[in-house]
Amino acid sequence: AALVAEVMPDRARPFAAALLQTAAAIGPVLAGTANLALAGQSWKWLFLVGVAPALLTVVIRSKVREPERWQSKGVEVRKATETVRELFRQTPWRRHAIVAMILGVVGIAGAGNVAFWLPNLVKESLPNAEKAVVDASVSYATYTLHLGTLLGVFAFPLLCQRIGRKASFALFFVLSPLATVLALQGSLDYTKLLWMAPIMAFFAIGLSAGYGLYFPELFPTRLRATGCGLAYNTARIFYAPIPWLTGLVIGASKGSPSHGVALAAMVYIVGLLALPFAPETKGKPLPD
């Protein structure tokens, strides 16, 4: 995100953030296709297919060069610990980092909540179906889910340009849990899930495009990669126990995934509480 933000002109950064985040839709769709193609085969073959993107990153890494903005500032390559210390030593950057980490936890938890438990929701909606039917149905549900993701990741940066970053996050933090609860209330059937999955993903995963746009705007050039990386990866660390906690809720509700997923969607309340402390960056250039 930091690299893309630094090589793009300000007017193009929203579209670049959206394009970057389309991977959140394209990757799972390819995985769903592989699942259909390898139906009935060992899960190990799916993991082998997953090696291909990893090999691609090696090629990309060999071709990427440091952005001109970074080079023009004469930023020295320092130890990660030194950069992190500087980030938390200065008040504005420390506050921005903490806010970004909280927003990151909320976004990753919300997006993961929908995508991670989708196979379980499909099984709940098809209680009497055979395993082969359920497996194929998971792939079809993945397609519809990430149609919503694709639309959401393009819509969110555009919304940020119209009403601002904070207002956009606030709107999606409210609508995402509402969409999830509406989708999962009452008895869950597969047709309803197919229709509601893209709506849930539009809000829950679509807002992730805002991080690629917003996080780089919170930090100066010398701290941008560290600040963005810390926000993303700290969020993943704190997200780690959430599926386990959701599983406990599912177990307590007699094995109903829809109850656990609906309750986990309340994590967006934390994001709403953090937003008043977030700076508005609409219309401002990247800080140097």
Short mmCIF file of C-alpha atoms in Angstrom, two decimals:
data_model
loop_
_atom_site.label_atom_id
_atom_site.label_comp_id
_atom_site.label_asym_id
_atom_site.label_seq_id
_atom_site.Cartn_x
_atom_site.Cartn_y
_atom_site.Cartn_z
CA ALA A 1 0.00 0.00 0.00
CA ALA A 2 2.81 2.42 0.87
CA LEU A 3 4.65 1.66 -2.36
CA VAL A 4 1.56 2.10 -4.54
CA ALA A 5 0.62 5.35 -2.76
CA GLU A 6 4.09 6.82 -3.30
CA VAL A 7 4.30 6.09 -7.02
CA MET A 8 0.80 7.32 -7.92
CA PRO A 9 -0.27 10.96 -8.31
CA ASP A 10 -2.76 12.14 -5.68
CA ARG A 11 -5.71 12.15 -8.08
CA ALA A 12 -5.10 8.51 -9.03
CA ARG A 13 -4.54 7.08 -5.55
CA PRO A 14 -8.22 6.18 -4.87
CA PHE A 15 -8.44 4.12 -8.05
CA ALA A 16 -5.03 2.56 -7.37
CA ALA A 17 -6.16 1.56 -3.87
CA ALA A 18 -9.29 -0.04 -5.34
CA LEU A 19 -7.32 -1.88 -8.00
CA LEU A 20 -4.84 -3.15 -5.41
CA GLN A 21 -7.62 -4.51 -3.22
CA THR A 22 -9.31 -6.40 -6.07
CA ALA A 23 -6.95 -9.19 -5.03
CA ALA A 24 -9.34 -9.72 -2.10
CA ALA A 25 -11.92 -10.82 -4.67
CA ILE A 26 -9.80 -12.38 -7.41
CA GLY A 27 -7.81 -14.65 -5.09
CA PRO A 28 -10.82 -16.33 -3.42
CA VAL A 29 -12.59 -16.70 -6.79
CA LEU A 30 -9.55 -18.51 -8.18
CA ALA A 31 -9.50 -20.65 -5.03
CA GLY A 32 -13.18 -21.47 -5.50
CA THR A 33 -12.51 -22.45 -9.11
CA ALA A 34 -9.65 -24.70 -8.01
CA ASN A 35 -11.99 -26.27 -5.44
CA LEU A 36 -14.48 -27.11 -8.20
CA ALA A 37 -11.78 -28.42 -10.53
CA LEU A 38 -10.31 -30.64 -7.82
CA ALA A 39 -13.63 -31.82 -6.38
CA GLY A 40 -13.23 -35.17 -4.69
CA GLN A 41 -9.45 -34.89 -4.56
CA SER A 42 -7.27 -34.55 -1.47
CA TRP A 43 -7.09 -31.09 0.08
CA LYS A 44 -3.31 -31.30 -0.36
CA TRP A 45 -3.72 -30.60 -4.09
CA LEU A 46 -5.42 -27.29 -3.28
CA PHE A 47 -2.48 -26.29 -1.12
CA LEU A 48 -0.15 -27.16 -4.01
CA VAL A 49 -2.13 -24.84 -6.30
CA GLY A 50 -1.58 -22.11 -3.72
CA VAL A 51 2.17 -22.27 -4.31
CA ALA A 52 1.80 -20.56 -7.71
CA PRO A 53 1.02 -17.05 -6.35
CA ALA A 54 3.90 -17.39 -3.89
CA LEU A 55 6.30 -18.03 -6.76
CA LEU A 56 4.90 -14.99 -8.56
CA THR A 57 5.89 -12.74 -5.66
CA VAL A 58 9.53 -13.75 -6.15
CA VAL A 59 9.41 -12.46 -9.73
CA ILE A 60 7.63 -9.25 -8.71
CA ARG A 61 10.11 -8.60 -5.90
CA SER A 62 13.03 -8.80 -8.31
CA LYS A 63 11.47 -6.15 -10.58
CA VAL A 64 10.28 -3.60 -8.01
CA ARG A 65 12.34 -0.45 -7.47
CA GLU A 66 12.19 2.11 -4.67
CA PRO A 67 9.77 4.98 -5.47
CA GLU A 68 11.21 8.36 -6.46
CA ARG A 69 9.49 10.05 -3.52
CA TRP A 70 11.37 7.81 -1.10
CA GLN A 71 14.68 8.29 -2.90
CA SER A 72 14.29 12.07 -3.22
CA LYS A 73 13.88 12.41 0.55
CA GLY A 74 17.21 10.71 1.10
CA VAL A 75 15.63 8.26 3.53
CA GLU A 76 18.22 5.96 5.01
CA VAL A 77 17.58 2.27 5.38
CA ARG A 78 17.42 1.66 9.12
CA LYS A 79 16.74 -1.21 11.44
CA ALA A 80 13.05 -1.90 11.90
CA THR A 81 13.31 -1.33 15.66
CA GLU A 82 14.69 2.18 15.11
CA THR A 83 11.83 3.13 12.79
CA VAL A 84 9.21 1.72 15.16
CA ARG A 85 10.73 3.66 18.06
CA GLU A 86 10.58 6.89 16.07
CA LEU A 87 7.00 6.14 15.06
CA PHE A 88 5.86 5.85 18.68
CA ARG A 89 8.12 8.58 20.05
CA GLN A 90 6.38 11.43 18.20
CA THR A 91 2.84 12.25 19.30
CA PRO A 92 0.99 12.68 15.98
CA TRP A 93 2.51 9.58 14.38
CA ARG A 94 1.95 7.53 17.54
CA ARG A 95 -1.73 8.50 17.62
CA HIS A 96 -2.11 7.77 13.91
CA ALA A 97 -0.46 4.37 14.33
CA ILE A 98 -2.72 3.37 17.21
CA VAL A 99 -5.86 4.48 15.36
CA ALA A 100 -4.73 2.66 12.21
CA MET A 101 -4.10 -0.54 14.17
CA ILE A 102 -7.57 -0.41 15.74
CA LEU A 103 -9.24 0.24 12.39
CA GLY A 104 -7.17 -2.55 10.89
CA VAL A 105 -8.24 -5.05 13.55
CA VAL A 106 -11.88 -4.14 13.02
CA GLY A 107 -11.67 -4.37 9.24
CA ILE A 108 -9.77 -7.66 9.13
CA ALA A 109 -11.99 -9.19 11.80
CA GLY A 110 -15.13 -8.14 9.95
CA ALA A 111 -13.93 -9.29 6.54
CA GLY A 112 -12.59 -12.55 7.92
CA ASN A 113 -15.81 -13.16 9.80
CA VAL A 114 -17.81 -13.39 6.59
CA ALA A 115 -15.26 -15.16 4.39
CA PHE A 116 -13.87 -17.58 6.99
CA TRP A 117 -17.24 -18.95 8.06
CA LEU A 118 -18.87 -19.04 4.62
CA PRO A 119 -18.36 -22.84 4.16
CA ASN A 120 -19.98 -23.42 7.55
CA LEU A 121 -22.89 -21.16 6.65
CA VAL A 122 -23.38 -23.09 3.41
CA LYS A 123 -23.44 -26.38 5.35
CA GLU A 124 -26.00 -24.91 7.74
CA SER A 125 -28.18 -23.83 4.81
CA LEU A 126 -28.01 -27.32 3.21
CA PRO A 127 -28.44 -29.66 6.20
CA ASN A 128 -29.47 -32.72 4.18
CA ALA A 129 -27.22 -32.33 1.15
CA GLU A 130 -24.44 -34.75 0.24
CA LYS A 131 -20.84 -33.69 0.72
CA ALA A 132 -20.16 -33.27 -3.02
CA VAL A 133 -23.17 -30.97 -3.33
CA VAL A 134 -22.08 -28.93 -0.31
CA ASP A 135 -18.52 -28.60 -1.64
CA ALA A 136 -19.74 -27.32 -5.01
CA SER A 137 -22.22 -25.01 -3.29
CA VAL A 138 -19.38 -23.47 -1.26
CA SER A 139 -17.60 -22.53 -4.49
CA TYR A 140 -20.76 -20.98 -5.97
CA ALA A 141 -21.35 -19.03 -2.77
CA THR A 142 -17.73 -17.87 -2.90
CA TYR A 143 -18.35 -16.48 -6.39
CA THR A 144 -21.37 -14.46 -5.32
CA LEU A 145 -19.68 -13.33 -2.10
CA HIS A 146 -16.72 -11.88 -3.94
CA LEU A 147 -18.83 -10.25 -6.60
CA GLY A 148 -19.84 -8.04 -3.70
CA THR A 149 -16.19 -7.68 -2.69
CA LEU A 150 -15.23 -6.51 -6.18
CA LEU A 151 -17.99 -3.91 -6.25
CA GLY A 152 -17.21 -2.81 -2.71
CA VAL A 153 -13.49 -2.25 -3.19
CA PHE A 154 -14.20 0.08 -6.10
CA ALA A 155 -17.10 1.86 -4.41
CA PHE A 156 -15.36 2.59 -1.10
CA PRO A 157 -12.45 4.74 -2.38
CA LEU A 158 -14.86 6.68 -4.59
CA LEU A 159 -17.06 7.29 -1.56
CA CYS A 160 -13.97 8.46 0.36
CA GLN A 161 -13.41 11.09 -2.31
CA ARG A 162 -17.00 12.30 -2.04
CA ILE A 163 -17.75 12.38 1.68
CA GLY A 164 -14.33 11.90 3.29
CA ARG A 165 -12.42 9.01 4.81
CA LYS A 166 -13.93 9.09 8.30
CA ALA A 167 -17.52 9.37 7.13
CA SER A 168 -17.02 6.50 4.68
CA PHE A 169 -15.59 4.22 7.36
CA ALA A 170 -18.40 5.19 9.74
CA LEU A 171 -21.06 4.41 7.13
CA PHE A 172 -19.63 0.99 6.33
CA PHE A 173 -19.01 0.22 10.02
CA VAL A 174 -22.76 0.69 10.55
CA LEU A 175 -24.07 -0.99 7.40
CA SER A 176 -21.80 -4.04 7.52
CA PRO A 177 -23.17 -5.53 10.77
CA LEU A 178 -26.70 -4.58 9.73
CA ALA A 179 -26.30 -6.47 6.45
CA THR A 180 -24.83 -9.48 8.26
CA VAL A 181 -27.59 -9.64 10.86
CA LEU A 182 -30.31 -9.24 8.20
CA ALA A 183 -28.73 -11.99 6.11
CA LEU A 184 -28.49 -14.46 8.98
CA GLN A 185 -31.65 -13.81 10.97
CA GLY A 186 -34.27 -16.52 11.02
CA SER A 187 -33.80 -19.83 9.27
CA LEU A 188 -30.90 -19.86 6.82
CA ASP A 189 -31.51 -21.29 3.37
CA TYR A 190 -29.03 -21.49 0.51
CA THR A 191 -30.90 -19.24 -1.91
CA LYS A 192 -31.08 -16.47 0.67
CA LEU A 193 -27.38 -16.90 1.40
CA LEU A 194 -26.49 -16.57 -2.29
CA TRP A 195 -28.40 -13.29 -2.52
CA MET A 196 -27.15 -11.83 0.74
CA ALA A 197 -23.50 -12.93 0.55
CA PRO A 198 -22.48 -10.21 -1.94
CA ILE A 199 -24.25 -7.56 0.12
CA MET A 200 -22.37 -8.64 3.25
CA ALA A 201 -19.07 -8.67 1.35
CA PHE A 202 -19.74 -5.29 -0.29
CA PHE A 203 -19.58 -3.65 3.13
CA ALA A 204 -17.43 -6.04 5.19
CA ILE A 205 -14.65 -6.64 2.66
CA GLY A 206 -15.22 -3.61 0.43
CA LEU A 207 -14.08 -1.22 3.15
CA SER A 208 -10.65 -2.89 3.12
CA ALA A 209 -9.83 -0.81 0.03
CA GLY A 210 -9.96 2.19 2.33
CA TYR A 211 -6.90 0.99 4.20
CA GLY A 212 -4.72 1.07 1.09
CA LEU A 213 -5.90 4.64 0.55
CA TYR A 214 -6.05 5.93 4.12
CA PHE A 215 -3.12 4.34 5.96
CA PRO A 216 -0.40 5.82 3.68
CA GLU A 217 -1.93 9.26 4.25
CA LEU A 218 -1.31 9.00 8.00
CA PHE A 219 2.50 8.83 7.96
CA PRO A 220 5.47 10.75 6.50
CA THR A 221 7.67 9.17 3.86
CA ARG A 222 10.33 7.94 6.28
CA LEU A 223 7.70 6.15 8.42
CA ARG A 224 5.04 5.27 5.86
CA ALA A 225 5.98 1.67 5.11
CA THR A 226 6.53 0.95 8.82
CA GLY A 227 3.24 2.57 9.86
CA CYS A 228 1.20 0.80 7.19
CA GLY A 229 2.89 -2.54 7.80
CA LEU A 230 2.42 -2.25 11.55
CA ALA A 231 -1.27 -1.42 11.16
CA TYR A 232 -1.95 -4.33 8.81
CA ASN A 233 0.11 -6.98 10.57
CA THR A 234 -0.72 -6.03 14.15
CA ALA A 235 -4.35 -6.27 13.08
CA ARG A 236 -3.77 -9.81 11.84
CA ILE A 237 -2.16 -10.79 15.15
CA PHE A 238 -5.07 -9.45 17.20
CA TYR A 239 -7.55 -11.02 14.79
CA ALA A 240 -6.05 -14.50 15.31
CA PRO A 241 -8.16 -15.49 18.37
CA ILE A 242 -11.43 -14.12 16.96
CA PRO A 243 -12.34 -17.22 14.88
CA TRP A 244 -11.70 -19.31 18.00
CA LEU A 245 -13.98 -17.07 20.07
CA THR A 246 -16.61 -17.19 17.33
CA GLY A 247 -16.33 -20.98 17.40
CA LEU A 248 -17.04 -20.95 21.14
CA VAL A 249 -20.20 -18.92 20.48
CA ILE A 250 -21.22 -21.37 17.76
CA GLY A 251 -20.70 -24.26 20.15
CA ALA A 252 -22.77 -22.53 22.81
CA SER A 253 -25.58 -21.91 20.31
CA LYS A 254 -25.93 -25.62 19.49
CA GLY A 255 -23.59 -25.48 16.50
CA SER A 256 -25.31 -22.71 14.54
CA PRO A 257 -22.63 -20.73 12.61
CA SER A 258 -25.09 -17.97 11.73
CA HIS A 259 -25.46 -17.00 15.41
CA GLY A 260 -21.71 -16.77 15.94
CA VAL A 261 -21.09 -14.81 12.73
CA ALA A 262 -23.89 -12.34 13.51
CA LEU A 263 -22.51 -11.74 17.00
CA ALA A 264 -18.92 -11.36 15.74
CA ALA A 265 -20.10 -8.62 13.37
CA MET A 266 -20.54 -6.39 16.41
CA VAL A 267 -16.76 -5.79 16.28
CA TYR A 268 -17.54 -2.75 14.11
CA ILE A 269 -18.68 -0.92 17.24
CA VAL A 270 -15.00 -0.74 18.23
CA GLY A 271 -14.24 0.94 14.92
CA LEU A 272 -16.95 3.53 15.47
CA LEU A 273 -15.47 4.33 18.88
CA ALA A 274 -12.00 4.82 17.36
CA LEU A 275 -13.04 7.06 14.46
CA PRO A 276 -13.33 10.32 16.47
CA PHE A 277 -9.57 10.06 17.11
CA ALA A 278 -8.74 9.53 13.42
CA PRO A 279 -7.60 12.50 11.31
CA GLU A 280 -9.47 13.43 8.13
CA THR A 281 -7.11 13.33 5.15
CA LYS A 282 -9.45 14.00 2.23
CA GLY A 283 -7.93 16.46 -0.23
CA LYS A 284 -4.54 16.47 1.48
CA PRO A 285 -1.28 15.30 -0.15
CA LEU A 286 0.81 12.54 1.36
CA PRO A 287 2.81 13.96 4.28
CA ASP A 288 6.54 14.27 3.59
#
